mmCIF file of C-alpha atoms and ligand atoms in Angstrom:
data_model
loop_
_atom_site.group_PDB
_atom_site.id
_atom_site.type_symbol
_atom_site.label_atom_id
_atom_site.label_comp_id
_atom_site.label_asym_id
_atom_site.label_seq_id
_atom_site.Cartn_x
_atom_site.Cartn_y
_atom_site.Cartn_z
ATOM 1 C CA MET A 177 189.415 89.576 101.738
ATOM 2 C CA ASP A 178 191.937 86.477 102.114
ATOM 3 C CA SER A 179 191.378 83.454 101.241
ATOM 4 C CA THR A 180 189.997 82.289 104.425
ATOM 5 C CA SER A 181 186.897 84.278 104.283
ATOM 6 C CA GLN A 182 186.382 83.500 100.265
ATOM 7 C CA SER A 183 186.537 79.750 101.371
ATOM 8 C CA ARG A 184 183.953 80.720 104.139
ATOM 9 C CA ARG A 185 181.829 82.529 102.055
ATOM 10 C CA LYS A 186 181.632 80.050 99.210
ATOM 11 C CA ARG A 187 178.501 77.941 100.385
ATOM 12 C CA THR A 188 176.383 78.790 102.774
ATOM 13 C CA LEU A 189 173.888 76.610 101.495
ATOM 14 C CA LEU A 190 173.069 73.373 103.607
ATOM 15 C CA LYS A 191 170.591 70.454 102.725
ATOM 16 C CA VAL A 192 169.164 68.643 105.640
ATOM 17 C CA ILE A 193 167.471 65.595 105.136
ATOM 18 C CA LEU A 194 165.127 64.065 107.768
ATOM 19 C CA LEU A 195 165.013 60.107 108.158
ATOM 20 C CA GLY A 196 163.458 58.108 110.695
ATOM 21 C CA ASP A 197 160.133 55.733 111.223
ATOM 22 C CA CYS A 198 156.740 57.437 110.545
ATOM 23 C CA GLY A 199 155.445 58.736 113.778
ATOM 24 C CA VAL A 200 158.572 59.500 115.282
ATOM 25 C CA GLY A 201 158.192 63.636 114.951
ATOM 26 C CA LYS A 202 160.218 64.187 111.839
ATOM 27 C CA THR A 203 157.564 67.292 110.621
ATOM 28 C CA SER A 204 156.762 68.465 114.063
ATOM 29 C CA LEU A 205 160.489 69.245 114.697
ATOM 30 C CA MET A 206 160.665 70.935 111.536
ATOM 31 C CA ASN A 207 157.614 72.723 111.892
ATOM 32 C CA GLN A 208 158.421 73.867 115.324
ATOM 33 C CA TYR A 209 162.303 74.903 114.122
ATOM 34 C CA VAL A 210 161.023 76.720 110.854
ATOM 35 C CA TYR A 211 157.386 78.210 111.897
ATOM 36 C CA LYS A 212 157.475 78.202 115.724
ATOM 37 C CA LYS A 213 154.356 75.996 115.312
ATOM 38 C CA TYR A 214 153.299 72.625 116.760
ATOM 39 C CA SER A 215 150.176 70.617 116.197
ATOM 40 C CA GLU A 216 148.853 67.246 116.594
ATOM 41 C CA HIS A 217 147.166 66.697 113.394
ATOM 42 C CA TYR A 218 149.743 68.306 111.313
ATOM 43 C CA LYS A 219 149.086 67.782 107.535
ATOM 44 C CA SER A 220 152.158 67.423 105.341
ATOM 45 C CA THR A 221 151.860 70.243 102.748
ATOM 46 C CA ILE A 222 151.274 69.048 99.267
ATOM 47 C CA GLY A 223 154.192 69.982 96.858
ATOM 48 C CA ALA A 224 156.753 71.248 99.211
ATOM 49 C CA ASP A 225 159.830 69.358 99.067
ATOM 50 C CA PHE A 226 161.531 71.313 101.666
ATOM 51 C CA VAL A 227 161.422 74.506 103.858
ATOM 52 C CA THR A 228 164.345 76.638 104.549
ATOM 53 C CA LYS A 229 165.585 78.599 107.406
ATOM 54 C CA GLU A 230 168.651 80.968 107.828
ATOM 55 C CA LEU A 231 171.044 80.949 111.065
ATOM 56 C CA GLN A 232 173.784 82.302 112.364
ATOM 57 C CA VAL A 233 176.863 79.950 113.188
ATOM 58 C CA ASP A 234 179.554 82.108 114.734
ATOM 59 C CA ASP A 235 180.570 84.576 111.767
ATOM 60 C CA ARG A 236 178.728 83.274 109.276
ATOM 61 C CA THR A 237 174.991 82.922 107.709
ATOM 62 C CA VAL A 238 173.909 79.884 106.718
ATOM 63 C CA THR A 239 170.538 78.550 105.091
ATOM 64 C CA LEU A 240 169.491 75.413 105.964
ATOM 65 C CA GLN A 241 167.471 73.763 103.291
ATOM 66 C CA ILE A 242 165.043 70.835 105.222
ATOM 67 C CA TRP A 243 163.844 67.867 103.476
ATOM 68 C CA ASP A 244 160.812 66.598 105.145
ATOM 69 C CA THR A 245 158.936 63.299 103.627
ATOM 70 C CA ALA A 246 155.360 63.302 103.148
ATOM 71 C CA GLY A 247 154.978 59.843 104.225
ATOM 72 C CA GLN A 248 156.916 58.032 101.969
ATOM 73 C CA GLU A 249 159.012 56.740 104.552
ATOM 74 C CA LYS A 250 156.131 53.804 105.197
ATOM 75 C CA PHE A 251 157.763 52.124 102.081
ATOM 76 C CA GLN A 252 161.135 53.840 102.303
ATOM 77 C CA SER A 253 161.348 54.776 98.655
ATOM 78 C CA LEU A 254 162.209 58.291 98.563
ATOM 79 C CA GLY A 255 163.998 58.506 95.450
ATOM 80 C CA THR A 256 167.638 59.594 94.835
ATOM 81 C CA ALA A 257 166.538 63.911 94.473
ATOM 82 C CA PHE A 258 165.800 63.097 97.891
ATOM 83 C CA TYR A 259 169.097 61.771 99.118
ATOM 84 C CA ARG A 260 171.434 63.877 96.455
ATOM 85 C CA GLY A 261 173.925 66.471 97.487
ATOM 86 C CA ALA A 262 172.938 66.253 101.408
ATOM 87 C CA ASP A 263 175.342 67.828 103.760
ATOM 88 C CA CYS A 264 174.041 66.314 106.757
ATOM 89 C CA CYS A 265 171.277 63.593 107.556
ATOM 90 C CA VAL A 266 169.225 64.090 110.364
ATOM 91 C CA LEU A 267 168.081 60.131 112.131
ATOM 92 C CA VAL A 268 165.013 60.613 114.341
ATOM 93 C CA TYR A 269 163.651 58.305 116.634
ATOM 94 C CA ASP A 270 161.280 58.092 119.523
ATOM 95 C CA VAL A 271 162.669 57.733 122.688
ATOM 96 C CA ASN A 272 159.509 55.786 123.739
ATOM 97 C CA VAL A 273 159.284 53.520 121.115
ATOM 98 C CA PRO A 274 162.450 51.233 120.643
ATOM 99 C CA ARG A 275 161.656 50.006 117.556
ATOM 100 C CA THR A 276 162.187 53.160 116.390
ATOM 101 C CA PHE A 277 165.578 53.265 117.477
ATOM 102 C CA GLU A 278 166.344 49.419 116.174
ATOM 103 C CA THR A 279 165.315 50.771 112.456
ATOM 104 C CA LEU A 280 167.798 53.859 112.527
ATOM 105 C CA ASN A 281 170.363 51.092 110.913
ATOM 106 C CA THR A 282 168.021 50.619 108.043
ATOM 107 C CA TRP A 283 167.500 53.994 108.046
ATOM 108 C CA HIS A 284 171.265 54.870 107.887
ATOM 109 C CA ASP A 285 172.004 52.403 105.874
ATOM 110 C CA GLU A 286 169.238 53.416 103.497
ATOM 111 C CA PHE A 287 170.877 56.971 103.314
ATOM 112 C CA SER A 288 174.577 55.510 103.040
ATOM 113 C CA ARG A 289 173.392 53.781 99.936
ATOM 114 C CA GLN A 290 171.500 56.021 98.482
ATOM 115 C CA ALA A 291 173.504 59.074 98.718
ATOM 116 C CA ASP A 292 176.536 56.978 97.602
ATOM 117 C CA LEU A 293 178.651 57.524 100.418
ATOM 118 C CA ASP A 294 182.289 56.504 99.883
ATOM 119 C CA ASN A 295 182.842 56.807 103.715
ATOM 120 C CA PRO A 296 179.683 56.736 105.814
ATOM 121 C CA ALA A 297 181.286 57.273 109.164
ATOM 122 C CA ALA A 298 182.908 60.675 107.860
ATOM 123 C CA PHE A 299 179.353 61.906 106.739
ATOM 124 C CA PRO A 300 177.593 64.116 108.856
ATOM 125 C CA PHE A 301 174.612 62.705 110.578
ATOM 126 C CA VAL A 302 173.012 63.828 113.875
ATOM 127 C CA LEU A 303 170.494 61.402 116.172
ATOM 128 C CA LEU A 304 167.945 63.363 117.808
ATOM 129 C CA GLY A 305 165.965 60.933 120.254
ATOM 130 C CA ASN A 306 162.356 62.815 119.783
ATOM 131 C CA LYS A 307 159.145 63.131 122.357
ATOM 132 C CA ILE A 308 161.429 63.389 125.262
ATOM 133 C CA ASP A 309 158.348 64.859 127.185
ATOM 134 C CA LEU A 310 156.852 62.005 127.746
ATOM 135 C CA ALA A 311 159.420 60.191 129.256
ATOM 136 C CA ILE A 312 160.300 62.373 132.101
ATOM 137 C CA GLY A 313 160.022 61.509 135.477
ATOM 138 C CA GLN A 314 160.901 58.018 134.008
ATOM 139 C CA ASN A 315 163.578 55.456 132.755
ATOM 140 C CA LEU A 316 163.680 55.801 129.268
ATOM 141 C CA THR A 317 162.245 53.109 127.262
ATOM 142 C CA VAL A 318 165.095 53.219 124.732
ATOM 143 C CA CYS A 319 168.157 52.470 126.733
ATOM 144 C CA GLU A 320 170.739 55.102 126.912
ATOM 145 C CA GLU A 321 173.634 53.023 127.038
ATOM 146 C CA LYS A 322 172.652 51.287 123.324
ATOM 147 C CA VAL A 323 171.750 54.829 121.797
ATOM 148 C CA LYS A 324 175.361 55.515 123.042
ATOM 149 C CA GLU A 325 177.018 52.465 121.813
ATOM 150 C CA TRP A 326 175.548 52.848 118.242
ATOM 151 C CA CYS A 327 176.566 56.426 118.135
ATOM 152 C CA GLU A 328 179.899 55.549 118.411
ATOM 153 C CA SER A 329 180.030 52.484 116.641
ATOM 154 C CA ARG A 330 179.042 54.720 113.466
ATOM 155 C CA GLY A 331 181.578 57.246 114.015
ATOM 156 C CA ASN A 332 180.393 59.072 116.878
ATOM 157 C CA ILE A 333 177.942 60.473 115.951
ATOM 158 C CA PRO A 334 176.074 63.810 118.086
ATOM 159 C CA HIS A 335 173.250 63.090 119.844
ATOM 160 C CA LEU A 336 170.667 65.156 121.283
ATOM 161 C CA LYS A 337 166.655 64.547 122.881
ATOM 162 C CA THR A 338 164.241 66.550 121.520
ATOM 163 C CA SER A 339 160.933 67.756 122.245
ATOM 164 C CA ALA A 340 158.967 68.920 119.324
ATOM 165 C CA LYS A 341 155.849 69.576 121.183
ATOM 166 C CA GLU A 342 157.446 71.711 124.509
ATOM 167 C CA ASN A 343 160.324 73.261 121.893
ATOM 168 C CA TYR A 344 163.176 71.378 123.953
ATOM 169 C CA ASN A 345 166.638 71.182 122.456
ATOM 170 C CA VAL A 346 165.083 72.220 118.928
ATOM 171 C CA GLU A 347 167.278 74.985 118.298
ATOM 172 C CA ASP A 348 170.284 73.467 119.586
ATOM 173 C CA ALA A 349 169.549 70.454 117.319
ATOM 174 C CA PHE A 350 169.394 72.651 114.433
ATOM 175 C CA LEU A 351 172.303 74.267 115.127
ATOM 176 C CA CYS A 352 174.693 71.315 116.059
ATOM 177 C CA VAL A 353 173.380 70.338 112.310
ATOM 178 C CA ALA A 354 174.553 73.038 110.770
ATOM 179 C CA LYS A 355 177.945 73.213 112.919
ATOM 180 C CA ILE A 356 178.342 69.486 111.780
ATOM 181 C CA ALA A 357 177.956 70.062 108.116
ATOM 182 C CA LEU A 358 180.078 73.045 108.136
ATOM 183 C CA GLU A 359 182.793 71.271 109.841
ATOM 184 C CA ASN A 360 182.164 68.458 107.160
ATOM 185 C CA GLU A 361 182.607 70.756 104.337
ATOM 186 C CA HIS A 362 185.825 72.003 106.021
ATOM 187 C CA GLN A 363 187.384 68.985 105.877
ATOM 188 C CA GLU A 364 186.447 68.269 101.993
ATOM 189 C CA ASP A 365 187.847 71.657 101.169
ATOM 190 C CA ILE A 366 191.525 70.809 99.752
ATOM 191 C CA TYR A 367 192.139 74.575 99.214
ATOM 192 C CA PHE A 368 191.269 75.403 102.698
ATOM 193 C CA PRO A 369 194.442 76.621 104.634
ATOM 194 C CA GLY A 370 192.656 75.271 107.712
ATOM 195 C CA PHE A 371 195.309 75.597 110.494
ATOM 196 C CA SER A 372 193.624 78.544 112.612
ATOM 197 C CA GLU A 373 190.153 76.453 111.850
ATOM 198 C CA SER A 374 191.527 72.639 112.855
ATOM 199 C CA VAL A 375 192.613 74.307 116.374
ATOM 200 C CA SER A 376 188.993 75.581 117.129
ATOM 201 C CA GLU A 377 187.184 72.231 115.735
ATOM 202 C CA PRO A 378 187.181 70.100 118.527
ATOM 203 C CA GLU A 379 185.443 72.599 120.725
ATOM 204 C CA GLN A 380 182.418 73.213 118.291
ATOM 205 C CA ARG A 381 182.224 69.404 118.107
ATOM 206 C CA SER A 382 181.839 68.990 121.953
ATOM 207 C CA SER A 383 179.281 71.639 122.172
ATOM 208 C CA CYS A 384 176.647 69.536 120.692
ATOM 209 C CA ALA A 385 178.226 65.566 121.366
ATOM 210 C CA CYS A 386 175.852 63.376 123.799
HETATM 211 P P1 GDP B 2 156.844 62.104 111.453
HETATM 212 O O1 GDP B 2 155.787 60.745 110.858
HETATM 213 O O2 GDP B 2 157.999 61.509 111.608
HETATM 214 O O3 GDP B 2 156.769 63.358 110.886
HETATM 215 O O4 GDP B 2 155.850 62.458 112.745
HETATM 216 P P2 GDP B 2 154.990 63.809 113.019
HETATM 217 O O5 GDP B 2 155.493 65.113 113.561
HETATM 218 O O6 GDP B 2 153.421 63.899 111.793
HETATM 219 O O7 GDP B 2 154.293 63.473 114.701
HETATM 220 C C1 GDP B 2 153.415 62.469 114.543
HETATM 221 C C2 GDP B 2 152.523 62.438 115.801
HETATM 222 O O8 GDP B 2 153.687 62.419 117.126
HETATM 223 C C3 GDP B 2 152.126 63.423 115.878
HETATM 224 O O9 GDP B 2 150.693 63.402 116.848
HETATM 225 C C4 GDP B 2 152.811 64.742 116.820
HETATM 226 O O10 GDP B 2 151.602 65.544 117.243
HETATM 227 C C5 GDP B 2 153.265 64.071 117.697
HETATM 228 N N1 GDP B 2 154.413 64.545 118.028
HETATM 229 C C6 GDP B 2 155.830 64.835 117.283
HETATM 230 N N2 GDP B 2 156.710 65.204 118.062
HETATM 231 C C7 GDP B 2 156.217 65.066 119.408
HETATM 232 C C8 GDP B 2 156.804 65.419 120.717
HETATM 233 O O11 GDP B 2 158.311 65.879 120.907
HETATM 234 N N3 GDP B 2 156.007 65.344 122.002
HETATM 235 C C9 GDP B 2 155.109 64.827 121.892
HETATM 236 N N4 GDP B 2 154.470 64.166 122.991
HETATM 237 N N5 GDP B 2 154.499 64.165 120.542
HETATM 238 C C10 GDP B 2 154.721 64.597 119.505
HETATM 239 MG MG1 MG B 3 155.858 63.854 108.469
#
């Protein structure tokens, strides 16, 4: 095995955390992705901090460990265990409710502070505008231009519109999460030889950017 494949096999567990206002569909997105289930009246499972799902990213098997909240996001007091060691932070808003987009600043700052990020602009975030099924045929309530600007101002965060209800873009969203987290891992790996990888990186990134 050469050093490149050793580096690829080194760590395949990625901790992903879902953040955003209560009611935007975080739990629904996670359930749709992991269990292929959607319910209007989902009750969070008491005691379950995270769920895992395996997926294939190119030639690599990756396990996503997805951390959801059990309603504590109302108080923005999720505790350091929630944030510690995160590889990607997924920020979720409801495309039909502007307030849920406005509060993303708070969630982004909260995460950057709690996870103790030296350089938040380099950390992999993914933005999901959920409940797109409710917005079909109308102008989006949350201004697309504003969202684009916000993503750019926060270090070019990839943005996808999803529907947990219709299972639209959910698989792609988490694939994007896995890819962007793996890209970051490569950048942090000071021993990684990197040459061939850095050539293919822009291609991978553009597949999930908005
Ligand atoms: P959370 O508080 O962010 O975890 O949000 P939930 O997943 O509990 O969802 C809140 C409500 O929005 C529930 O009634 C869901 O059924 C509903 N919901 C979630 N995702 C969607 C979606 O994509 N489309 C529609 N129409 N409703 C959704
Ligand atoms: Mg929830």
